[in-house]
């Protein structure tokens, strides 16, 4: 994860793009690992949401399941936001 105010907002690390073979279990585990490490910003990159439409896609049912699971995590302090909102705009 990155801090809420990363030193280089153009060099924010991600665990890599979500791909067609990324499972719901793997997405959940990324979040759980970030929570256990103390939180921060965990950028997850989704390119396309569709069935069988390329390597850099995620099936709708996987994304729906992940978002439902994330919604339940909100009471634990895990929230979803845009990257801009998460790290803040600095000029």
N, CA, C and O atoms as a Tinker XYZ file with bonds, in Angstrom:
   364  protein
     1  N      0.837000   -1.191000    0.000000    73     2
     2  CA     0.000000    0.000000    0.000000    64     1     3
     3  C      0.876000    1.246000    0.000000    63     2     4     5
     4  O      2.069000    1.188000    0.297000    81     3
     5  N      0.281000    2.331000   -0.326000    73     3     6
     6  CA     0.931000    3.641000   -0.283000    64     5     7
     7  C      0.343000    4.428000    0.879000    63     6     8     9
     8  O     -0.761000    4.146000    1.347000    81     7
     9  N      1.093000    5.412000    1.332000    73     7    10
    10  CA     0.557000    6.293000    2.368000    64     9    11
    11  C     -0.504000    7.192000    1.741000    63    10    12    13
    12  O     -0.592000    7.296000    0.517000    81    11
    13  N     -1.298000    7.833000    2.569000    73    11    14
    14  CA    -2.332000    8.736000    2.066000    64    13    15
    15  C     -1.717000    9.946000    1.376000    63    14    16    17
    16  O     -2.388000   10.610000    0.586000    81    15
    17  N     -0.481000   10.237000    1.653000    73    15    18
    18  CA     0.241000   11.330000    0.991000    64    17    19
    19  C      1.558000   10.788000    0.441000    63    18    20    21
    20  O      2.619000   11.059000    1.004000    81    19
    21  N      1.505000   10.027000   -0.649000    73    19    22
    22  CA     2.733000    9.443000   -1.191000    64    21    23
    23  C      3.710000   10.524000   -1.628000    63    22    24    25
    24  O      3.302000   11.602000   -2.059000    81    23
    25  N      5.005000   10.231000   -1.515000    73    23    26
    26  CA     6.027000   11.188000   -1.900000    64    25    27
    27  C      5.977000   11.541000   -3.371000    63    26    28    29
    28  O      6.235000   12.686000   -3.743000    81    27
    29  N      5.648000   10.573000   -4.213000    73    27    30
    30  CA     5.569000   10.798000   -5.652000    64    29    31
    31  C      4.203000   10.351000   -6.131000    63    30    32    33
    32  O      3.978000    9.159000   -6.342000    81    31
    33  N      3.305000   11.275000   -6.302000    73    31    34
    34  CA     1.943000   10.887000   -6.684000    64    33    35
    35  C      1.848000   10.364000   -8.109000    63    34    36    37
    36  O      0.806000    9.845000   -8.509000    81    35
    37  N      2.925000   10.494000   -8.880000    73    35    38
    38  CA     2.941000    9.931000  -10.233000    64    37    39
    39  C      3.671000    8.602000  -10.268000    63    38    40    41
    40  O      3.787000    7.983000  -11.326000    81    39
    41  N      4.160000    8.163000   -9.134000    73    39    42
    42  CA     4.865000    6.885000   -9.039000    64    41    43
    43  C      4.215000    5.954000   -8.034000    63    42    44    45
    44  O      4.902000    5.184000   -7.363000    81    43
    45  N      2.910000    6.018000   -7.925000    73    43    46
    46  CA     2.176000    5.194000   -6.952000    64    45    47
    47  C      2.194000    3.738000   -7.398000    63    46    48    49
    48  O      1.848000    3.413000   -8.534000    81    47
    49  N      2.596000    2.887000   -6.495000    73    47    50
    50  CA     2.691000    1.452000   -6.792000    64    49    51
    51  C      1.315000    0.794000   -6.738000    63    50    52    53
    52  O      0.465000    1.144000   -5.919000    81    51
    53  N      1.125000   -0.161000   -7.630000    73    51    54
    54  CA    -0.091000   -0.974000   -7.620000    64    53    55
    55  C      0.331000   -2.440000   -7.602000    63    54    56    57
    56  O      1.462000   -2.763000   -7.964000    81    55
    57  N     -0.565000   -3.324000   -7.186000    73    55    58
    58  CA    -0.225000   -4.751000   -7.246000    64    57    59
    59  C     -0.346000   -5.311000   -8.662000    63    58    60    61
    60  O     -0.317000   -6.528000   -8.847000    81    59
    61  N     -0.481000   -4.452000   -9.647000    73    59    62
    62  CA    -0.658000   -4.892000  -11.030000    64    61    63
    63  C     -2.121000   -4.827000  -11.415000    63    62    64    65
    64  O     -2.998000   -4.781000  -10.553000    81    63
    65  N     -2.378000   -4.823000  -12.693000    73    63    66
    66  CA    -3.757000   -4.754000  -13.179000    64    65    67
    67  C     -4.519000   -6.031000  -12.849000    63    66    68    69
    68  O     -3.960000   -7.128000  -12.834000    81    67
    69  N     -5.796000   -5.861000  -12.589000    73    67    70
    70  CA    -6.673000   -7.011000  -12.409000    64    69    71
    71  C     -6.845000   -7.648000  -13.785000    63    70    72    73
    72  O     -7.105000   -6.961000  -14.772000    81    71
    73  N     -6.696000   -8.962000  -13.833000    73    71    74
    74  CA    -6.745000   -9.694000  -15.101000    64    73    75
    75  C     -7.894000  -10.688000  -15.094000    63    74    76    77
    76  O     -8.511000  -10.940000  -14.059000    81    75
    77  N     -8.171000  -11.243000  -16.250000    73    75    78
    78  CA    -9.305000  -12.159000  -16.381000    64    77    79
    79  C     -9.198000  -13.380000  -15.476000    63    78    80    81
    80  O    -10.214000  -13.993000  -15.146000    81    79
    81  N     -7.974000  -13.744000  -15.067000    73    79    82
    82  CA    -7.804000  -14.908000  -14.197000    64    81    83
    83  C     -7.654000  -14.528000  -12.717000    63    82    84    85
    84  O     -7.373000  -15.389000  -11.884000    81    83
    85  N     -7.841000  -13.248000  -12.392000    73    83    86
    86  CA    -7.806000  -12.817000  -10.991000    64    85    87
    87  C     -9.116000  -13.230000  -10.334000    63    86    88    89
    88  O    -10.197000  -12.878000  -10.807000    81    87
    89  N     -9.012000  -13.970000   -9.256000    73    87    90
    90  CA   -10.221000  -14.476000   -8.595000    64    89    91
    91  C    -10.724000  -13.489000   -7.543000    63    90    92    93
    92  O     -9.999000  -12.601000   -7.093000    81    91
    93  N    -11.969000  -13.673000   -7.174000    73    91    94
    94  CA   -12.560000  -12.886000   -6.090000    64    93    95
    95  C    -11.756000  -13.092000   -4.815000    63    94    96    97
    96  O    -11.528000  -12.140000   -4.067000    81    95
    97  N    -11.332000  -14.304000   -4.561000    73    95    98
    98  CA   -10.525000  -14.606000   -3.377000    64    97    99
    99  C     -9.225000  -13.802000   -3.385000    63    98   100   101
   100  O     -8.814000  -13.288000   -2.345000    81    99
   101  N     -8.577000  -13.687000   -4.540000    73    99   102
   102  CA    -7.334000  -12.926000   -4.631000    64   101   103
   103  C     -7.572000  -11.434000   -4.382000    63   102   104   105
   104  O     -6.764000  -10.783000   -3.720000    81   103
   105  N     -8.656000  -10.898000   -4.899000    73   103   106
   106  CA    -8.972000   -9.485000   -4.660000    64   105   107
   107  C     -9.217000   -9.238000   -3.173000    63   106   108   109
   108  O     -8.712000   -8.268000   -2.608000    81   107
   109  N     -9.984000  -10.107000   -2.553000    73   107   110
   110  CA   -10.232000   -9.973000   -1.112000    64   109   111
   111  C     -8.925000  -10.048000   -0.324000    63   110   112   113
   112  O     -8.713000   -9.280000    0.614000    81   111
   113  N     -8.064000  -10.967000   -0.707000    73   111   114
   114  CA    -6.801000  -11.142000    0.010000    64   113   115
   115  C     -5.928000   -9.896000   -0.071000    63   114   116   117
   116  O     -5.261000   -9.545000    0.903000    81   115
   117  N     -5.923000   -9.231000   -1.207000    73   115   118
   118  CA    -5.151000   -7.988000   -1.334000    64   117   119
   119  C     -5.621000   -6.956000   -0.307000    63   118   120   121
   120  O     -4.810000   -6.282000    0.328000    81   119
   121  N     -6.926000   -6.846000   -0.156000    73   119   122
   122  CA    -7.478000   -5.890000    0.810000    64   121   123
   123  C     -7.150000   -6.324000    2.231000    63   122   124   125
   124  O     -6.727000   -5.501000    3.043000    81   123
   125  N     -7.335000   -7.587000    2.540000    73   123   126
   126  CA    -7.040000   -8.082000    3.891000    64   125   127
   127  C     -5.567000   -7.878000    4.235000    63   126   128   129
   128  O     -5.242000   -7.497000    5.360000    81   127
   129  N     -4.680000   -8.126000    3.284000    73   127   130
   130  CA    -3.246000   -7.906000    3.515000    64   129   131
   131  C     -2.961000   -6.434000    3.799000    63   130   132   133
   132  O     -2.163000   -6.111000    4.679000    81   131
   133  N     -3.609000   -5.548000    3.060000    73   131   134
   134  CA    -3.423000   -4.105000    3.280000    64   133   135
   135  C     -3.941000   -3.702000    4.661000    63   134   136   137
   136  O     -3.301000   -2.915000    5.359000    81   135
   137  N     -5.084000   -4.234000    5.050000    73   135   138
   138  CA    -5.628000   -3.926000    6.375000    64   137   139
   139  C     -4.675000   -4.393000    7.471000    63   138   140   141
   140  O     -4.406000   -3.661000    8.424000    81   139
   141  N     -4.171000   -5.606000    7.333000    73   139   142
   142  CA    -3.258000   -6.153000    8.345000    64   141   143
   143  C     -1.949000   -5.371000    8.428000    63   142   144   145
   144  O     -1.325000   -5.308000    9.487000    81   143
   145  N     -1.541000   -4.782000    7.321000    73   143   146
   146  CA    -0.296000   -4.003000    7.283000    64   145   147
   147  C     -0.491000   -2.585000    7.813000    63   146   148   149
   148  O      0.459000   -1.803000    7.839000    81   147
   149  N     -1.691000   -2.250000    8.229000    73   147   150
   150  CA    -1.936000   -0.932000    8.797000    64   149   151
   151  C     -2.702000    0.015000    7.900000    63   150   152   153
   152  O     -2.907000    1.177000    8.251000    81   151
   153  N     -3.124000   -0.467000    6.752000    73   151   154
   154  CA    -3.935000    0.366000    5.859000    64   153   155
   155  C     -3.099000    1.194000    4.912000    63   154   156   157
   156  O     -1.923000    0.914000    4.679000    81   155
   157  N     -3.722000    2.205000    4.379000    73   155   158
   158  CA    -3.100000    3.042000    3.370000    64   157   159
   159  C     -3.921000    2.992000    2.096000    63   158   160   161
   160  O     -5.091000    2.608000    2.107000    81   159
   161  N     -3.298000    3.381000    1.008000    73   159   162
   162  CA    -3.967000    3.397000   -0.289000    64   161   163
   163  C     -3.566000    2.150000   -1.062000    63   162   164   165
   164  O     -2.380000    1.886000   -1.264000    81   163
   165  N     -4.557000    1.391000   -1.491000    73   163   166
   166  CA    -4.323000    0.181000   -2.277000    64   165   167
   167  C     -4.967000    0.386000   -3.648000    63   166   168   169
   168  O     -6.149000    0.091000   -3.820000    81   167
   169  N     -4.211000    0.885000   -4.620000    73   167   170
   170  CA    -4.795000    1.110000   -5.949000    64   169   171
   171  C     -5.002000   -0.212000   -6.688000    63   170   172   173
   172  O     -4.054000   -0.964000   -6.912000    81   171
   173  N     -6.229000   -0.479000   -7.056000    73   171   174
   174  CA    -6.546000   -1.646000   -7.862000    64   173   175
   175  C     -6.975000   -1.149000   -9.242000    63   174   176   177
   176  O     -7.867000   -0.308000   -9.356000    81   175
   177  N     -6.343000   -1.667000  -10.279000    73   175   178
   178  CA    -6.571000   -1.190000  -11.642000    64   177   179
   179  C     -7.448000   -2.181000  -12.398000    63   178   180   181
   180  O     -7.061000   -3.326000  -12.631000    81   179
   181  N     -8.638000   -1.718000  -12.777000    73   179   182
   182  CA    -9.578000   -2.491000  -13.576000    64   181   183
   183  C     -9.672000   -1.825000  -14.944000    63   182   184   185
   184  O    -10.015000   -0.646000  -15.033000    81   183
   185  N     -9.374000   -2.560000  -16.004000    73   183   186
   186  CA    -9.427000   -1.984000  -17.345000    64   185   187
   187  C    -10.797000   -2.173000  -17.999000    63   186   188   189
   188  O    -11.371000   -1.225000  -18.535000    81   187
   189  N    -11.312000   -3.391000  -17.951000    73   187   190
   190  CA   -12.590000   -3.692000  -18.593000    64   189   191
   191  C    -13.392000   -4.630000  -17.707000    63   190   192   193
   192  O    -12.837000   -5.483000  -17.014000    81   191
   193  N    -14.708000   -4.458000  -17.742000    73   191   194
   194  CA   -15.604000   -5.346000  -17.010000    64   193   195
   195  C    -16.495000   -6.034000  -18.041000    63   194   196   197
   196  O    -17.418000   -5.424000  -18.581000    81   195
   197  N    -16.216000   -7.293000  -18.304000    73   195   198
   198  CA   -16.969000   -8.051000  -19.307000    64   197   199
   199  C    -16.507000   -9.509000  -19.260000    63   198   200   201
   200  O    -15.449000   -9.820000  -18.713000    81   199
   201  N    -17.306000  -10.381000  -19.833000    73   199   202
   202  CA   -16.966000  -11.804000  -19.896000    64   201   203
   203  C    -16.146000  -12.091000  -21.147000    63   202   204   205
   204  O    -16.508000  -11.677000  -22.248000    81   203
   205  N    -15.044000  -12.799000  -20.967000    73   203   206
   206  CA   -14.230000  -13.272000  -22.088000    64   205   207
   207  C    -13.895000  -12.189000  -23.110000    63   206   208   209
   208  O    -14.070000  -12.389000  -24.312000    81   207
   209  N    -13.416000  -11.053000  -22.634000    73   207   210
   210  CA   -13.117000   -9.965000  -23.569000    64   209   211
   211  C    -11.668000   -9.497000  -23.469000    63   210   212   213
   212  O    -11.360000   -8.349000  -23.789000    81   211
   213  N    -10.803000  -10.365000  -23.036000    73   211   214
   214  CA    -9.392000  -10.028000  -23.044000    64   213   215
   215  C     -8.714000  -10.253000  -21.705000    63   214   216   217
   216  O     -9.358000  -10.406000  -20.667000    81   215
   217  N     -7.403000  -10.268000  -21.767000    73   215   218
   218  CA    -6.591000  -10.538000  -20.581000    64   217   219
   219  C     -6.835000   -9.505000  -19.489000    63   218   220   221
   220  O     -6.908000   -9.857000  -18.311000    81   219
   221  N     -6.959000   -8.244000  -19.862000    73   219   222
   222  CA    -7.130000   -7.186000  -18.869000    64   221   223
   223  C     -8.605000   -6.860000  -18.661000    63   222   224   225
   224  O     -9.031000   -5.713000  -18.791000    81   223
   225  N     -9.364000   -7.888000  -18.339000    73   223   226
   226  CA   -10.783000   -7.721000  -18.055000    64   225   227
   227  C    -11.119000   -8.492000  -16.793000    63   226   228   229
   228  O    -10.359000   -9.349000  -16.343000    81   227
   229  N    -12.258000   -8.173000  -16.241000    73   227   230
   230  CA   -12.759000   -8.901000  -15.075000    64   229   231
   231  C    -14.225000   -9.226000  -15.339000    63   230   232   233
   232  O    -14.976000   -8.359000  -15.787000    81   231
   233  N    -14.642000  -10.456000  -15.069000    73   231   234
   234  CA   -16.059000  -10.792000  -15.259000    64   233   235
   235  C    -16.944000   -9.962000  -14.319000    63   234   236   237
   236  O    -16.567000   -9.716000  -13.174000    81   235
   237  N    -18.117000   -9.530000  -14.798000    73   235   238
   238  CA   -18.999000   -8.722000  -13.957000    64   237   239
   239  C    -19.320000   -9.372000  -12.619000    63   238   240   241
   240  O    -19.410000   -8.676000  -11.608000    81   239
   241  N    -19.497000  -10.696000  -12.590000    73   239   242
   242  CA   -19.859000  -11.352000  -11.327000    64   241   243
   243  C    -18.722000  -11.273000  -10.309000    63   242   244   245
   244  O    -18.979000  -11.225000   -9.106000    81   243
   245  N    -17.468000  -11.259000  -10.772000    73   243   246
   246  CA   -16.331000  -11.124000   -9.855000    64   245   247
   247  C    -16.307000   -9.710000   -9.283000    63   246   248   249
   248  O    -16.145000   -9.529000   -8.077000    81   247
   249  N    -16.466000   -8.715000  -10.140000    73   247   250
   250  CA   -16.475000   -7.334000   -9.659000    64   249   251
   251  C    -17.654000   -7.091000   -8.722000    63   250   252   253
   252  O    -17.488000   -6.463000   -7.676000    81   251
   253  N    -18.836000   -7.575000   -9.076000    73   251   254
   254  CA   -20.010000   -7.410000   -8.211000    64   253   255
   255  C    -19.781000   -8.037000   -6.834000    63   254   256   257
   256  O    -20.106000   -7.431000   -5.813000    81   255
   257  N    -19.226000   -9.243000   -6.810000    73   255   258
   258  CA   -18.946000   -9.903000   -5.544000    64   257   259
   259  C    -17.919000   -9.144000   -4.718000    63   258   260   261
   260  O    -18.046000   -9.046000   -3.497000    81   259
   261  N    -16.911000   -8.611000   -5.377000    73   259   262
   262  CA   -15.877000   -7.846000   -4.683000    64   261   263
   263  C    -16.451000   -6.560000   -4.107000    63   262   264   265
   264  O    -16.170000   -6.218000   -2.958000    81   263
   265  N    -17.251000   -5.846000   -4.887000    73   263   266
   266  CA   -17.844000   -4.596000   -4.395000    64   265   267
   267  C    -18.807000   -4.843000   -3.236000    63   266   268   269
   268  O    -18.850000   -4.055000   -2.292000    81   267
   269  N    -19.575000   -5.921000   -3.297000    73   267   270
   270  CA   -20.471000   -6.258000   -2.184000    64   269   271
   271  C    -19.663000   -6.562000   -0.932000    63   270   272   273
   272  O    -20.026000   -6.137000    0.164000    81   271
   273  N    -18.574000   -7.294000   -1.093000    73   271   274
   274  CA   -17.708000   -7.617000    0.046000    64   273   275
   275  C    -17.075000   -6.344000    0.613000    63   274   276   277
   276  O    -16.996000   -6.175000    1.830000    81   275
   277  N    -16.624000   -5.448000   -0.277000    73   275   278
   278  CA   -16.028000   -4.191000    0.189000    64   277   279
   279  C    -17.027000   -3.325000    0.953000    63   278   280   281
   280  O    -16.670000   -2.683000    1.942000    81   279
   281  N    -18.258000   -3.308000    0.501000    73   279   282
   282  CA   -19.293000   -2.524000    1.177000    64   281   283
   283  C    -19.422000   -2.955000    2.638000    63   282   284   285
   284  O    -19.577000   -2.116000    3.525000    81   283
   285  N    -19.360000   -4.244000    2.881000    73   283   286
   286  CA   -19.446000   -4.757000    4.243000    64   285   287
   287  C    -18.203000   -4.405000    5.066000    63   286   288   289
   288  O    -18.276000   -4.388000    6.295000    81   287
   289  N    -17.076000   -4.127000    4.429000    73   287   290
   290  CA   -15.830000   -3.782000    5.134000    64   289   291
   291  C    -15.819000   -2.326000    5.586000    63   290   292   293
   292  O    -14.975000   -1.938000    6.395000    81   291
   293  N    -16.738000   -1.524000    5.080000    73   291   294
   294  CA   -16.727000   -0.096000    5.397000    64   293   295
   295  C    -16.804000    0.157000    6.903000    63   294   296   297
   296  O    -16.168000    1.079000    7.413000    81   295
   297  N    -17.570000   -0.646000    7.599000    73   295   298
   298  CA   -17.680000   -0.439000    9.051000    64   297   299
   299  C    -16.364000   -0.729000    9.770000    63   298   300   301
   300  O    -16.199000   -0.357000   10.932000    81   299
   301  N    -15.421000   -1.394000    9.084000    73   299   302
   302  CA   -14.082000   -1.641000    9.632000    64   301   303
   303  C    -13.098000   -0.541000    9.240000    63   302   304   305
   304  O    -11.934000   -0.563000    9.639000    81   303
   305  N    -13.582000    0.419000    8.455000    73   303   306
   306  CA   -12.727000    1.536000    8.053000    64   305   307
   307  C    -12.174000    1.431000    6.647000    63   306   308   309
   308  O    -11.445000    2.320000    6.207000    81   307
   309  N    -12.500000    0.368000    5.933000    73   307   310
   310  CA   -12.036000    0.218000    4.553000    64   309   311
   311  C    -13.061000    0.868000    3.634000    63   310   312   313
   312  O    -14.237000    0.506000    3.646000    81   311
   313  N    -12.611000    1.824000    2.843000    73   311   314
   314  CA   -13.513000    2.557000    1.956000    64   313   315
   315  C    -12.979000    2.543000    0.523000    63   314   316   317
   316  O    -11.788000    2.341000    0.286000    81   315
   317  N    -13.880000    2.759000   -0.409000    73   315   318
   318  CA   -13.540000    2.830000   -1.827000    64   317   319
   319  C    -13.641000    4.280000   -2.256000    63   318   320   321
   320  O    -14.619000    4.967000   -1.957000    81   319
   321  N    -12.603000    4.742000   -2.971000    73   319   322
   322  CA   -12.620000    6.103000   -3.498000    64   321   323
   323  C    -11.718000    6.179000   -4.716000    63   322   324   325
   324  O    -10.922000    5.277000   -4.977000    81   323
   325  N    -11.853000    7.258000   -5.447000    73   323   326
   326  CA   -10.962000    7.442000   -6.589000    64   325   327
   327  C     -9.551000    7.673000   -6.066000    63   326   328   329
   328  O     -9.356000    8.060000   -4.914000    81   327
   329  N     -8.587000    7.434000   -6.918000    73   327   330
   330  CA    -7.201000    7.652000   -6.514000    64   329   331
   331  C     -6.955000    9.118000   -6.188000    63   330   332   333
   332  O     -6.243000    9.433000   -5.235000    81   331
   333  N     -7.539000   10.006000   -6.969000    73   331   334
   334  CA    -7.392000   11.438000   -6.694000    64   333   335
   335  C     -7.915000   11.789000   -5.307000    63   334   336   337
   336  O     -7.273000   12.527000   -4.559000    81   335
   337  N     -9.088000   11.253000   -4.968000    73   335   338
   338  CA    -9.650000   11.516000   -3.638000    64   337   339
   339  C     -8.791000   10.888000   -2.538000    63   338   340   341
   340  O     -8.669000   11.442000   -1.445000    81   339
   341  N     -8.212000    9.753000   -2.828000    73   339   342
   342  CA    -7.418000    9.053000   -1.812000    64   341   343
   343  C     -6.111000    9.766000   -1.506000    63   342   344   345
   344  O     -5.740000    9.892000   -0.339000    81   343
   345  N     -5.410000   10.230000   -2.522000    73   343   346
   346  CA    -4.093000   10.848000   -2.281000    64   345   347
   347  C     -4.145000   12.358000   -2.286000    63   346   348   349
   348  O     -3.186000   13.010000   -1.872000    81   347
   349  N     -5.241000   12.927000   -2.743000    73   347   350
   350  CA    -5.387000   14.376000   -2.750000    64   349   351
   351  C     -4.665000   15.022000   -3.924000    63   350   352   353
   352  O     -3.606000   14.576000   -4.364000    81   351
   353  N     -5.267000   16.064000   -4.398000    73   351   354
   354  CA    -4.656000   16.824000   -5.496000    64   353   355
   355  C     -3.720000   17.860000   -4.910000    63   354   356   357
   356  O     -4.083000   18.612000   -4.006000    81   355
   357  N     -2.499000   17.885000   -5.446000    73   355   358
   358  CA    -1.528000   18.885000   -5.009000    64   357   359
   359  C     -1.042000   19.619000   -6.242000    63   358   360   361
   360  O     -0.757000   19.013000   -7.276000    81   359
   361  N     -0.954000   20.901000   -6.120000    73   359   362
   362  CA    -0.426000   21.702000   -7.242000    64   361   363
   363  C      0.940000   22.231000   -6.929000    63   362   364
   364  O      1.537000   22.923000   -7.753000    81   363
